[in-house]
């Protein structure tokens, strides 16, 4: 049996797809790149912006036509288009009668249940789901082994989000936050390390809140230290932090444990208090500045990444320029920039007209992108002539060179005939650009 897995969206989706792919392989399925050759097509969807949702609907329409010609084709829909709430999911089932399986985000049981062929047939849907859930829990560890030779892996630790940023659809689709038990996370990381993974990224919408819902903890600082001590793991990263929840304990764990990379992903979203208030982010620009000072006092070398949304309803030119000013002041090591996209069900969609014209959103986005490129062109110059410890992740076959990253998440390319996949090697930096560095072996 052949399967085709189409994945868009965030690292959470990537982790869910990695897990499902591993389970399908264990169940005897083989992957195929061309969906037309597949017996089972799975769409892992994202709805964080309208564009992503439109792509999912376009694939669904295509599959509906295919199914008419090939009634035996099985189709599974997963991710945030399905969501965790029964109401919208029931509506979706009504709209998409040609889809066979609906998998809420990070819950693969509706499909995994059917992959246990003998049992699946004989049991009811609920029993299949229960078997699936049990299988899922045990599976995350088992399937970790089938990483396809990857050197890095994403590991969800907090699922869902209980915050209520007014523009964000995630709480409506992934539900409230809940932490995975530490033992389960560590078992998965050990299995990943056993399969050759050398770096893990711990994931959560607000990863700093890990363990707050688990009686007696551990918290994220504890979990980071434990993961960093797993044999075979050379590097640990984590995202996404929130300005109100990134504690000194977490920063101290990063400072104390060399395997935890000094990379802090903490979205500001805007540089103006009025916009932040309407976003219900829960902090002010000055509060955010104090956080940056706190990070830099404990981790002077840290790479700080942030997210910004331009064109939020009501954003004036002056408020936008405040955002630009904050970016130029902090000089982030990486930014994820996006135009505001009105999402259904959100507070902003219900209360604020989407009044910044699309061409103006585009202009503001360009301004920030150009500013970030100039900042990185300048800040990356400091790496020229230095030697960086690069974890080799992949081979760039087109240019016959290795690709890897430094602890500060700089992308580095360098030529070397040796088999270096999964190793940390010293590389002398010979060229710097805004988004990558070039180098040569230094040892
Ligand atoms: S913190 Fe805000 S932006 Fe992030 S997932 Fe939660 S609601 Fe969405």
GROMACS .gro file of C-alpha atoms and ligand atoms in nm:
model
  451
    1UNK     CA    1   0.000   0.000   0.000
    2UNK     CA    2   0.128   0.345  -0.086
    3UNK     CA    3   0.065   0.668   0.102
    4UNK     CA    4   0.122   1.032   0.017
    5UNK     CA    5   0.151   1.280   0.306
    6UNK     CA    6   0.113   1.649   0.231
    7UNK     CA    7   0.216   1.878   0.518
    8UNK     CA    8   0.200   2.254   0.555
    9UNK     CA    9   0.224   2.482   0.859
   10UNK     CA   10   0.428   2.481   1.178
   11UNK     CA   11   0.680   2.248   1.343
   12UNK     CA   12   0.390   2.089   1.537
   13UNK     CA   13   0.245   1.973   1.208
   14UNK     CA   14   0.587   1.850   1.097
   15UNK     CA   15   0.620   1.649   1.418
   16UNK     CA   16   0.270   1.499   1.376
   17UNK     CA   17   0.350   1.409   1.014
   18UNK     CA   18   0.682   1.251   1.115
   19UNK     CA   19   0.499   1.044   1.368
   20UNK     CA   20   0.223   0.939   1.127
   21UNK     CA   21   0.474   0.856   0.850
   22UNK     CA   22   0.667   0.635   1.089
   23UNK     CA   23   0.347   0.454   1.192
   24UNK     CA   24   0.243   0.404   0.832
   25UNK     CA   25   0.585   0.257   0.750
   26UNK     CA   26   0.557   0.022   1.048
   27UNK     CA   27   0.216  -0.082   0.919
   28UNK     CA   28   0.376  -0.175   0.587
   29UNK     CA   29   0.293   0.135   0.386
   30UNK     CA   30   0.547   0.295   0.156
   31UNK     CA   31   0.568   0.666   0.089
   32UNK     CA   32   0.523   0.804  -0.262
   33UNK     CA   33   0.600   1.156  -0.379
   34UNK     CA   34   0.322   1.168  -0.634
   35UNK     CA   35  -0.025   1.161  -0.476
   36UNK     CA   36  -0.167   1.008  -0.796
   37UNK     CA   37   0.021   0.687  -0.718
   38UNK     CA   38  -0.112   0.664  -0.361
   39UNK     CA   39  -0.379   0.438  -0.210
   40UNK     CA   40  -0.401   0.672   0.089
   41UNK     CA   41  -0.359   1.050   0.068
   42UNK     CA   42  -0.324   1.251   0.390
   43UNK     CA   43  -0.345   1.630   0.408
   44UNK     CA   44  -0.194   1.784   0.722
   45UNK     CA   45  -0.339   2.132   0.721
   46UNK     CA   46  -0.278   2.480   0.865
   47UNK     CA   47  -0.526   2.769   0.900
   48UNK     CA   48  -0.311   3.027   1.081
   49UNK     CA   49  -0.350   3.250   0.774
   50UNK     CA   50  -0.611   3.256   0.496
   51UNK     CA   51  -0.351   3.167   0.233
   52UNK     CA   52  -0.265   2.839   0.411
   53UNK     CA   53  -0.634   2.750   0.446
   54UNK     CA   54  -0.693   2.824   0.074
   55UNK     CA   55  -0.415   2.580  -0.018
   56UNK     CA   56  -0.583   2.304   0.184
   57UNK     CA   57  -0.921   2.363   0.020
   58UNK     CA   58  -0.759   2.360  -0.326
   59UNK     CA   59  -0.605   2.016  -0.252
   60UNK     CA   60  -0.938   1.890  -0.121
   61UNK     CA   61  -1.121   1.994  -0.436
   62UNK     CA   62  -0.856   1.815  -0.643
   63UNK     CA   63  -0.890   1.497  -0.433
   64UNK     CA   64  -1.268   1.506  -0.459
   65UNK     CA   65  -1.235   1.485  -0.839
   66UNK     CA   66  -0.981   1.202  -0.811
   67UNK     CA   67  -1.205   1.007  -0.577
   68UNK     CA   68  -1.485   1.018  -0.834
   69UNK     CA   69  -1.253   0.845  -1.080
   70UNK     CA   70  -1.092   0.617  -0.815
   71UNK     CA   71  -1.357   0.526  -0.551
   72UNK     CA   72  -1.102   0.306  -0.371
   73UNK     CA   73  -0.877   0.601  -0.294
   74UNK     CA   74  -0.872   0.674   0.079
   75UNK     CA   75  -0.837   1.031   0.200
   76UNK     CA   76  -0.744   1.156   0.546
   77UNK     CA   77  -0.766   1.517   0.661
   78UNK     CA   78  -0.568   1.626   0.967
   79UNK     CA   79  -0.443   1.937   1.146
   80UNK     CA   80  -0.600   2.272   1.219
   81UNK     CA   81  -0.861   2.267   0.943
   82UNK     CA   82  -1.020   1.979   1.139
   83UNK     CA   83  -0.958   2.130   1.483
   84UNK     CA   84  -1.036   1.977   1.821
   85UNK     CA   85  -1.390   2.102   1.865
   86UNK     CA   86  -1.668   1.863   1.768
   87UNK     CA   87  -1.903   2.130   1.626
   88UNK     CA   88  -1.680   2.263   1.344
   89UNK     CA   89  -1.546   1.911   1.282
   90UNK     CA   90  -1.902   1.779   1.241
   91UNK     CA   91  -1.974   2.059   0.993
   92UNK     CA   92  -1.661   1.967   0.802
   93UNK     CA   93  -1.764   1.599   0.786
   94UNK     CA   94  -2.093   1.714   0.635
   95UNK     CA   95  -1.915   1.926   0.374
   96UNK     CA   96  -1.648   1.665   0.290
   97UNK     CA   97  -1.834   1.335   0.253
   98UNK     CA   98  -1.555   1.203   0.026
   99UNK     CA   99  -1.300   1.226   0.309
  100UNK     CA  100  -1.260   0.897   0.502
  101UNK     CA  101  -1.075   1.006   0.815
  102UNK     CA  102  -1.074   1.330   1.017
  103UNK     CA  103  -0.779   1.366   1.254
  104UNK     CA  104  -0.777   1.653   1.508
  105UNK     CA  105  -0.436   1.826   1.552
  106UNK     CA  106  -0.181   1.597   1.724
  107UNK     CA  107  -0.441   1.317   1.755
  108UNK     CA  108  -0.375   1.044   1.501
  109UNK     CA  109  -0.602   0.785   1.663
  110UNK     CA  110  -0.887   0.794   1.405
  111UNK     CA  111  -0.642   0.668   1.140
  112UNK     CA  112  -0.396   0.471   1.356
  113UNK     CA  113  -0.693   0.272   1.487
  114UNK     CA  114  -0.760   0.144   1.134
  115UNK     CA  115  -0.397   0.054   1.084
  116UNK     CA  116  -0.434  -0.224   1.335
  117UNK     CA  117  -0.610  -0.424   1.061
  118UNK     CA  118  -0.737  -0.728   1.247
  119UNK     CA  119  -0.873  -0.543   1.543
  120UNK     CA  120  -0.997  -0.241   1.346
  121UNK     CA  121  -1.251  -0.433   1.141
  122UNK     CA  122  -1.410  -0.610   1.435
  123UNK     CA  123  -1.446  -0.313   1.663
  124UNK     CA  124  -1.666  -0.002   1.681
  125UNK     CA  125  -1.541   0.344   1.592
  126UNK     CA  126  -1.505   0.434   1.962
  127UNK     CA  127  -1.310   0.117   2.035
  128UNK     CA  128  -1.096   0.183   1.728
  129UNK     CA  129  -1.029   0.533   1.859
  130UNK     CA  130  -0.942   0.399   2.207
  131UNK     CA  131  -0.705   0.142   2.058
  132UNK     CA  132  -0.567   0.419   1.840
  133UNK     CA  133  -0.506   0.649   2.139
  134UNK     CA  134  -0.329   0.376   2.335
  135UNK     CA  135  -0.129   0.294   2.025
  136UNK     CA  136  -0.045   0.662   1.980
  137UNK     CA  137   0.094   0.700   2.328
  138UNK     CA  138   0.315   0.392   2.295
  139UNK     CA  139   0.382   0.477   1.935
  140UNK     CA  140   0.543   0.817   1.976
  141UNK     CA  141   0.834   0.628   2.127
  142UNK     CA  142   0.826   0.338   1.885
  143UNK     CA  143   0.784   0.554   1.578
  144UNK     CA  144   1.064   0.780   1.686
  145UNK     CA  145   1.297   0.514   1.557
  146UNK     CA  146   1.179   0.567   1.202
  147UNK     CA  147   1.317   0.914   1.144
  148UNK     CA  148   1.444   0.848   0.796
  149UNK     CA  149   1.799   0.935   0.902
  150UNK     CA  150   1.716   1.289   1.012
  151UNK     CA  151   1.970   1.461   1.241
  152UNK     CA  152   1.715   1.696   1.396
  153UNK     CA  153   1.359   1.638   1.518
  154UNK     CA  154   1.070   1.843   1.655
  155UNK     CA  155   0.919   1.713   1.978
  156UNK     CA  156   0.587   1.864   2.094
  157UNK     CA  157   0.580   1.905   2.474
  158UNK     CA  158   0.286   2.143   2.525
  159UNK     CA  159  -0.016   2.096   2.300
  160UNK     CA  160  -0.280   2.366   2.247
  161UNK     CA  161  -0.288   2.718   2.394
  162UNK     CA  162  -0.497   2.882   2.665
  163UNK     CA  163  -0.394   3.236   2.578
  164UNK     CA  164  -0.639   3.451   2.380
  165UNK     CA  165  -0.450   3.677   2.143
  166UNK     CA  166  -0.729   3.843   1.950
  167UNK     CA  167  -0.593   3.758   1.602
  168UNK     CA  168  -0.511   3.394   1.671
  169UNK     CA  169  -0.715   3.092   1.565
  170UNK     CA  170  -0.491   2.833   1.733
  171UNK     CA  171  -0.680   2.806   2.065
  172UNK     CA  172  -1.000   2.747   1.864
  173UNK     CA  173  -0.840   2.468   1.662
  174UNK     CA  174  -0.586   2.308   1.894
  175UNK     CA  175  -0.778   2.359   2.221
  176UNK     CA  176  -0.647   2.460   2.563
  177UNK     CA  177  -0.288   2.392   2.666
  178UNK     CA  178  -0.186   2.057   2.809
  179UNK     CA  179   0.163   1.922   2.873
  180UNK     CA  180   0.284   1.576   2.774
  181UNK     CA  181   0.419   1.378   3.072
  182UNK     CA  182   0.796   1.422   3.105
  183UNK     CA  183   0.851   1.045   3.101
  184UNK     CA  184   0.676   1.024   2.764
  185UNK     CA  185   0.882   1.312   2.622
  186UNK     CA  186   1.209   1.165   2.749
  187UNK     CA  187   1.122   0.820   2.612
  188UNK     CA  188   1.061   0.974   2.271
  189UNK     CA  189   1.388   1.172   2.286
  190UNK     CA  190   1.583   0.858   2.383
  191UNK     CA  191   1.431   0.670   2.090
  192UNK     CA  192   1.513   0.960   1.857
  193UNK     CA  193   1.873   0.966   1.983
  194UNK     CA  194   1.888   0.591   1.928
  195UNK     CA  195   1.783   0.650   1.570
  196UNK     CA  196   2.062   0.901   1.508
  197UNK     CA  197   1.892   1.230   1.595
  198UNK     CA  198   2.144   1.467   1.753
  199UNK     CA  199   1.929   1.779   1.803
  200UNK     CA  200   1.572   1.812   1.931
  201UNK     CA  201   1.344   2.117   1.927
  202UNK     CA  202   1.094   2.114   2.214
  203UNK     CA  203   0.769   2.266   2.093
  204UNK     CA  204   0.475   2.449   2.247
  205UNK     CA  205   0.260   2.745   2.152
  206UNK     CA  206   0.388   2.886   2.482
  207UNK     CA  207   0.656   2.632   2.559
  208UNK     CA  208   0.756   2.819   2.879
  209UNK     CA  209   0.429   2.701   3.036
  210UNK     CA  210   0.541   2.338   3.016
  211UNK     CA  211   0.447   2.140   3.326
  212UNK     CA  212   0.231   2.407   3.491
  213UNK     CA  213  -0.066   2.173   3.443
  214UNK     CA  214   0.124   1.866   3.570
  215UNK     CA  215   0.091   1.824   3.948
  216UNK     CA  216   0.439   1.862   4.103
  217UNK     CA  217   0.598   1.968   3.771
  218UNK     CA  218   0.870   1.940   3.625
  219UNK     CA  219   0.874   2.278   3.453
  220UNK     CA  220   1.046   2.365   3.125
  221UNK     CA  221   1.380   2.443   3.292
  222UNK     CA  222   1.382   2.092   3.444
  223UNK     CA  223   1.273   1.930   3.119
  224UNK     CA  224   1.538   2.110   2.916
  225UNK     CA  225   1.810   1.991   3.155
  226UNK     CA  226   1.680   1.632   3.143
  227UNK     CA  227   1.657   1.626   2.764
  228UNK     CA  228   2.007   1.774   2.735
  229UNK     CA  229   2.139   1.481   2.938
  230UNK     CA  230   1.998   1.211   2.709
  231UNK     CA  231   2.283   1.007   2.557
  232UNK     CA  232   2.342   1.099   2.196
  233UNK     CA  233   2.166   1.437   2.212
  234UNK     CA  234   2.417   1.713   2.134
  235UNK     CA  235   2.180   2.008   2.107
  236UNK     CA  236   1.843   2.115   2.245
  237UNK     CA  237   1.633   2.411   2.126
  238UNK     CA  238   1.285   2.521   2.231
  239UNK     CA  239   1.004   2.739   2.096
  240UNK     CA  240   0.788   2.939   2.121
  241UNK     CA  241   0.830   3.155   2.433
  242UNK     CA  242   0.595   3.432   2.549
  243UNK     CA  243   0.720   3.757   2.712
  244UNK     CA  244   0.501   3.698   3.018
  245UNK     CA  245   0.611   3.341   3.075
  246UNK     CA  246   0.983   3.326   2.995
  247UNK     CA  247   1.124   3.286   3.346
  248UNK     CA  248   1.472   3.341   3.486
  249UNK     CA  249   1.476   2.969   3.571
  250UNK     CA  250   1.450   2.888   3.199
  251UNK     CA  251   1.720   3.142   3.108
  252UNK     CA  252   1.946   3.007   3.385
  253UNK     CA  253   1.902   2.652   3.255
  254UNK     CA  254   2.013   2.771   2.911
  255UNK     CA  255   2.312   2.953   3.064
  256UNK     CA  256   2.416   2.651   3.275
  257UNK     CA  257   2.375   2.366   3.024
  258UNK     CA  258   2.606   2.386   2.719
  259UNK     CA  259   2.386   2.150   2.513
  260UNK     CA  260   2.089   2.387   2.536
  261UNK     CA  261   2.135   2.632   2.252
  262UNK     CA  262   2.122   3.002   2.349
  263UNK     CA  263   1.840   3.074   2.104
  264UNK     CA  264   1.532   3.247   2.240
  265UNK     CA  265   1.220   3.264   2.024
  266UNK     CA  266   0.996   3.532   2.182
  267UNK     CA  267   0.745   3.704   1.952
  268UNK     CA  268   0.683   4.076   2.012
  269UNK     CA  269   0.419   4.092   1.735
  270UNK     CA  270   0.412   4.477   1.744
  271UNK     CA  271   0.615   4.772   1.874
  272UNK     CA  272   0.324   4.990   1.984
  273UNK     CA  273   0.127   4.966   2.310
  274UNK     CA  274  -0.206   5.051   2.148
  275UNK     CA  275  -0.171   4.767   1.897
  276UNK     CA  276  -0.044   4.524   2.164
  277UNK     CA  277  -0.347   4.607   2.380
  278UNK     CA  278  -0.588   4.534   2.096
  279UNK     CA  279  -0.400   4.212   2.028
  280UNK     CA  280  -0.440   4.122   2.399
  281UNK     CA  281  -0.077   4.013   2.411
  282UNK     CA  282  -0.056   4.108   2.779
  283UNK     CA  283   0.260   4.321   2.786
  284UNK     CA  284   0.385   4.665   2.683
  285UNK     CA  285   0.674   4.764   2.458
  286UNK     CA  286   0.872   4.876   2.763
  287UNK     CA  287   0.796   4.543   2.927
  288UNK     CA  288   0.928   4.368   2.617
  289UNK     CA  289   1.243   4.584   2.623
  290UNK     CA  290   1.302   4.487   2.986
  291UNK     CA  291   1.269   4.121   2.884
  292UNK     CA  292   1.535   4.167   2.613
  293UNK     CA  293   1.761   4.325   2.876
  294UNK     CA  294   1.695   4.029   3.108
  295UNK     CA  295   1.783   3.781   2.833
  296UNK     CA  296   2.099   3.969   2.733
  297UNK     CA  297   2.216   4.009   3.093
  298UNK     CA  298   2.196   3.633   3.149
  299UNK     CA  299   2.286   3.522   2.795
  300UNK     CA  300   2.497   3.798   2.636
  301UNK     CA  301   2.561   3.593   2.319
  302UNK     CA  302   2.202   3.466   2.278
  303UNK     CA  303   2.031   3.467   1.939
  304UNK     CA  304   1.691   3.635   1.985
  305UNK     CA  305   1.416   3.564   1.734
  306UNK     CA  306   1.082   3.739   1.712
  307UNK     CA  307   0.755   3.751   1.516
  308UNK     CA  308   0.579   4.065   1.391
  309UNK     CA  309   0.237   4.117   1.234
  310UNK     CA  310   0.187   4.423   1.010
  311UNK     CA  311  -0.147   4.577   0.920
  312UNK     CA  312  -0.336   4.474   1.234
  313UNK     CA  313  -0.681   4.639   1.227
  314UNK     CA  314  -0.651   5.010   1.302
  315UNK     CA  315  -0.269   5.014   1.282
  316UNK     CA  316  -0.165   5.367   1.183
  317UNK     CA  317   0.155   5.460   1.003
  318UNK     CA  318   0.294   5.600   1.328
  319UNK     CA  319   0.215   5.274   1.511
  320UNK     CA  320   0.379   5.076   1.232
  321UNK     CA  321   0.690   5.293   1.256
  322UNK     CA  322   0.704   5.206   1.627
  323UNK     CA  323   0.734   4.841   1.523
  324UNK     CA  324   1.014   4.925   1.280
  325UNK     CA  325   1.186   5.124   1.556
  326UNK     CA  326   1.170   4.829   1.799
  327UNK     CA  327   1.319   4.595   1.537
  328UNK     CA  328   1.605   4.838   1.467
  329UNK     CA  329   1.665   4.890   1.838
  330UNK     CA  330   1.675   4.521   1.942
  331UNK     CA  331   1.839   4.397   1.616
  332UNK     CA  332   1.688   4.047   1.621
  333UNK     CA  333   1.883   3.751   1.490
  334UNK     CA  334   1.576   3.633   1.301
  335UNK     CA  335   1.222   3.758   1.250
  336UNK     CA  336   0.909   3.591   1.117
  337UNK     CA  337   0.709   3.865   0.948
  338UNK     CA  338   0.345   3.838   0.841
  339UNK     CA  339   0.059   4.049   0.717
  340UNK     CA  340  -0.248   4.044   0.940
  341UNK     CA  341  -0.489   3.778   0.810
  342UNK     CA  342  -0.841   3.785   0.952
  343UNK     CA  343  -0.925   3.442   1.098
  344UNK     CA  344  -1.280   3.316   1.158
  345UNK     CA  345  -1.405   3.280   1.518
  346UNK     CA  346  -1.131   3.509   1.655
  347UNK     CA  347  -1.207   3.813   1.873
  348UNK     CA  348  -1.044   4.044   1.617
  349UNK     CA  349  -1.260   3.908   1.333
  350UNK     CA  350  -1.571   3.966   1.544
  351UNK     CA  351  -1.479   4.316   1.667
  352UNK     CA  352  -1.227   4.488   1.441
  353UNK     CA  353  -1.279   4.563   1.071
  354UNK     CA  354  -0.980   4.451   0.864
  355UNK     CA  355  -0.921   4.813   0.753
  356UNK     CA  356  -0.556   4.824   0.645
  357UNK     CA  357  -0.559   4.782   0.264
  358UNK     CA  358  -0.373   4.476   0.125
  359UNK     CA  359  -0.127   4.688  -0.075
  360UNK     CA  360  -0.047   4.888   0.241
  361UNK     CA  361   0.009   4.565   0.436
  362UNK     CA  362   0.243   4.454   0.157
  363UNK     CA  363   0.434   4.785   0.167
  364UNK     CA  364   0.478   4.762   0.547
  365UNK     CA  365   0.592   4.401   0.518
  366UNK     CA  366   0.852   4.501   0.259
  367UNK     CA  367   0.980   4.780   0.484
  368UNK     CA  368   1.034   4.535   0.772
  369UNK     CA  369   1.190   4.270   0.546
  370UNK     CA  370   1.437   4.522   0.406
  371UNK     CA  371   1.519   4.646   0.755
  372UNK     CA  372   1.577   4.291   0.882
  373UNK     CA  373   1.799   4.207   0.583
  374UNK     CA  374   2.013   4.516   0.652
  375UNK     CA  375   2.038   4.430   1.023
  376UNK     CA  376   2.145   4.070   0.953
  377UNK     CA  377   2.393   4.172   0.682
  378UNK     CA  378   2.560   4.388   0.943
  379UNK     CA  379   2.534   4.163   1.253
  380UNK     CA  380   2.656   3.851   1.068
  381UNK     CA  381   2.980   4.029   0.974
  382UNK     CA  382   3.105   3.958   1.327
  383UNK     CA  383   3.134   3.588   1.237
  384UNK     CA  384   3.383   3.646   0.954
  385UNK     CA  385   3.715   3.474   1.029
  386UNK     CA  386   3.578   3.308   1.344
  387UNK     CA  387   3.541   2.933   1.393
  388UNK     CA  388   3.190   2.802   1.458
  389UNK     CA  389   3.079   2.462   1.594
  390UNK     CA  390   2.845   2.338   1.321
  391UNK     CA  391   2.608   2.042   1.362
  392UNK     CA  392   2.599   1.885   1.015
  393UNK     CA  393   2.235   1.824   0.923
  394UNK     CA  394   2.230   1.757   0.553
  395UNK     CA  395   2.417   1.739   0.224
  396UNK     CA  396   2.358   2.011  -0.036
  397UNK     CA  397   2.408   1.776  -0.332
  398UNK     CA  398   2.357   2.047  -0.592
  399UNK     CA  399   2.670   2.228  -0.474
  400UNK     CA  400   2.848   1.927  -0.325
  401UNK     CA  401   2.878   2.075   0.024
  402UNK     CA  402   2.749   2.016   0.379
  403UNK     CA  403   2.470   2.220   0.543
  404UNK     CA  404   2.445   2.270   0.917
  405UNK     CA  405   2.381   2.525   1.190
  406UNK     CA  406   2.567   2.689   1.474
  407UNK     CA  407   2.430   2.699   1.832
  408UNK     CA  408   2.310   3.055   1.747
  409UNK     CA  409   2.104   2.902   1.463
  410UNK     CA  410   2.317   3.043   1.180
  411UNK     CA  411   2.296   2.837   0.863
  412UNK     CA  412   2.643   2.736   0.742
  413UNK     CA  413   2.751   2.571   0.416
  414UNK     CA  414   3.099   2.423   0.371
  415UNK     CA  415   3.275   2.172   0.143
  416UNK     CA  416   3.431   1.861   0.296
  417UNK     CA  417   3.474   1.509   0.148
  418UNK     CA  418   3.443   1.339   0.488
  419UNK     CA  419   3.119   1.168   0.602
  420UNK     CA  420   3.009   1.428   0.855
  421UNK     CA  421   2.630   1.381   0.888
  422UNK     CA  422   2.522   1.418   1.252
  423UNK     CA  423   2.863   1.539   1.372
  424UNK     CA  424   2.957   1.873   1.529
  425UNK     CA  425   3.260   2.007   1.342
  426UNK     CA  426   3.462   2.332   1.363
  427UNK     CA  427   3.415   2.548   1.054
  428UNK     CA  428   3.609   2.867   0.981
  429UNK     CA  429   3.370   3.131   0.841
  430UNK     CA  430   3.494   3.279   0.514
  431UNK     CA  431   3.184   3.465   0.394
  432UNK     CA  432   2.878   3.614   0.563
  433UNK     CA  433   2.539   3.712   0.423
  434UNK     CA  434   2.205   3.803   0.585
  435UNK     CA  435   2.063   3.451   0.586
  436UNK     CA  436   2.360   3.214   0.567
  437UNK     CA  437   2.735   3.182   0.612
  438UNK     CA  438   3.001   3.000   0.408
  439UNK     CA  439   3.305   2.834   0.555
  440UNK     CA  440   3.583   2.579   0.533
  441UNK     CA  441   3.678   2.292   0.766
  442UNK     CA  442   3.885   2.416   1.060
  443UNK     CA  443   3.994   2.086   1.201
  444LIG     S1  444   0.011   3.271   2.252
  444LIG    FE1  445  -0.134   3.388   2.131
  444LIG     S2  446  -0.049   3.381   1.924
  444LIG    FE2  447   0.048   3.219   2.039
  444LIG     S3  448  -0.075   3.036   1.999
  444LIG    FE3  449  -0.150   3.128   2.188
  444LIG     S4  450  -0.320   3.260   2.125
  444LIG    FE4  451  -0.198   3.213   1.943
   0.00000   0.00000   0.00000
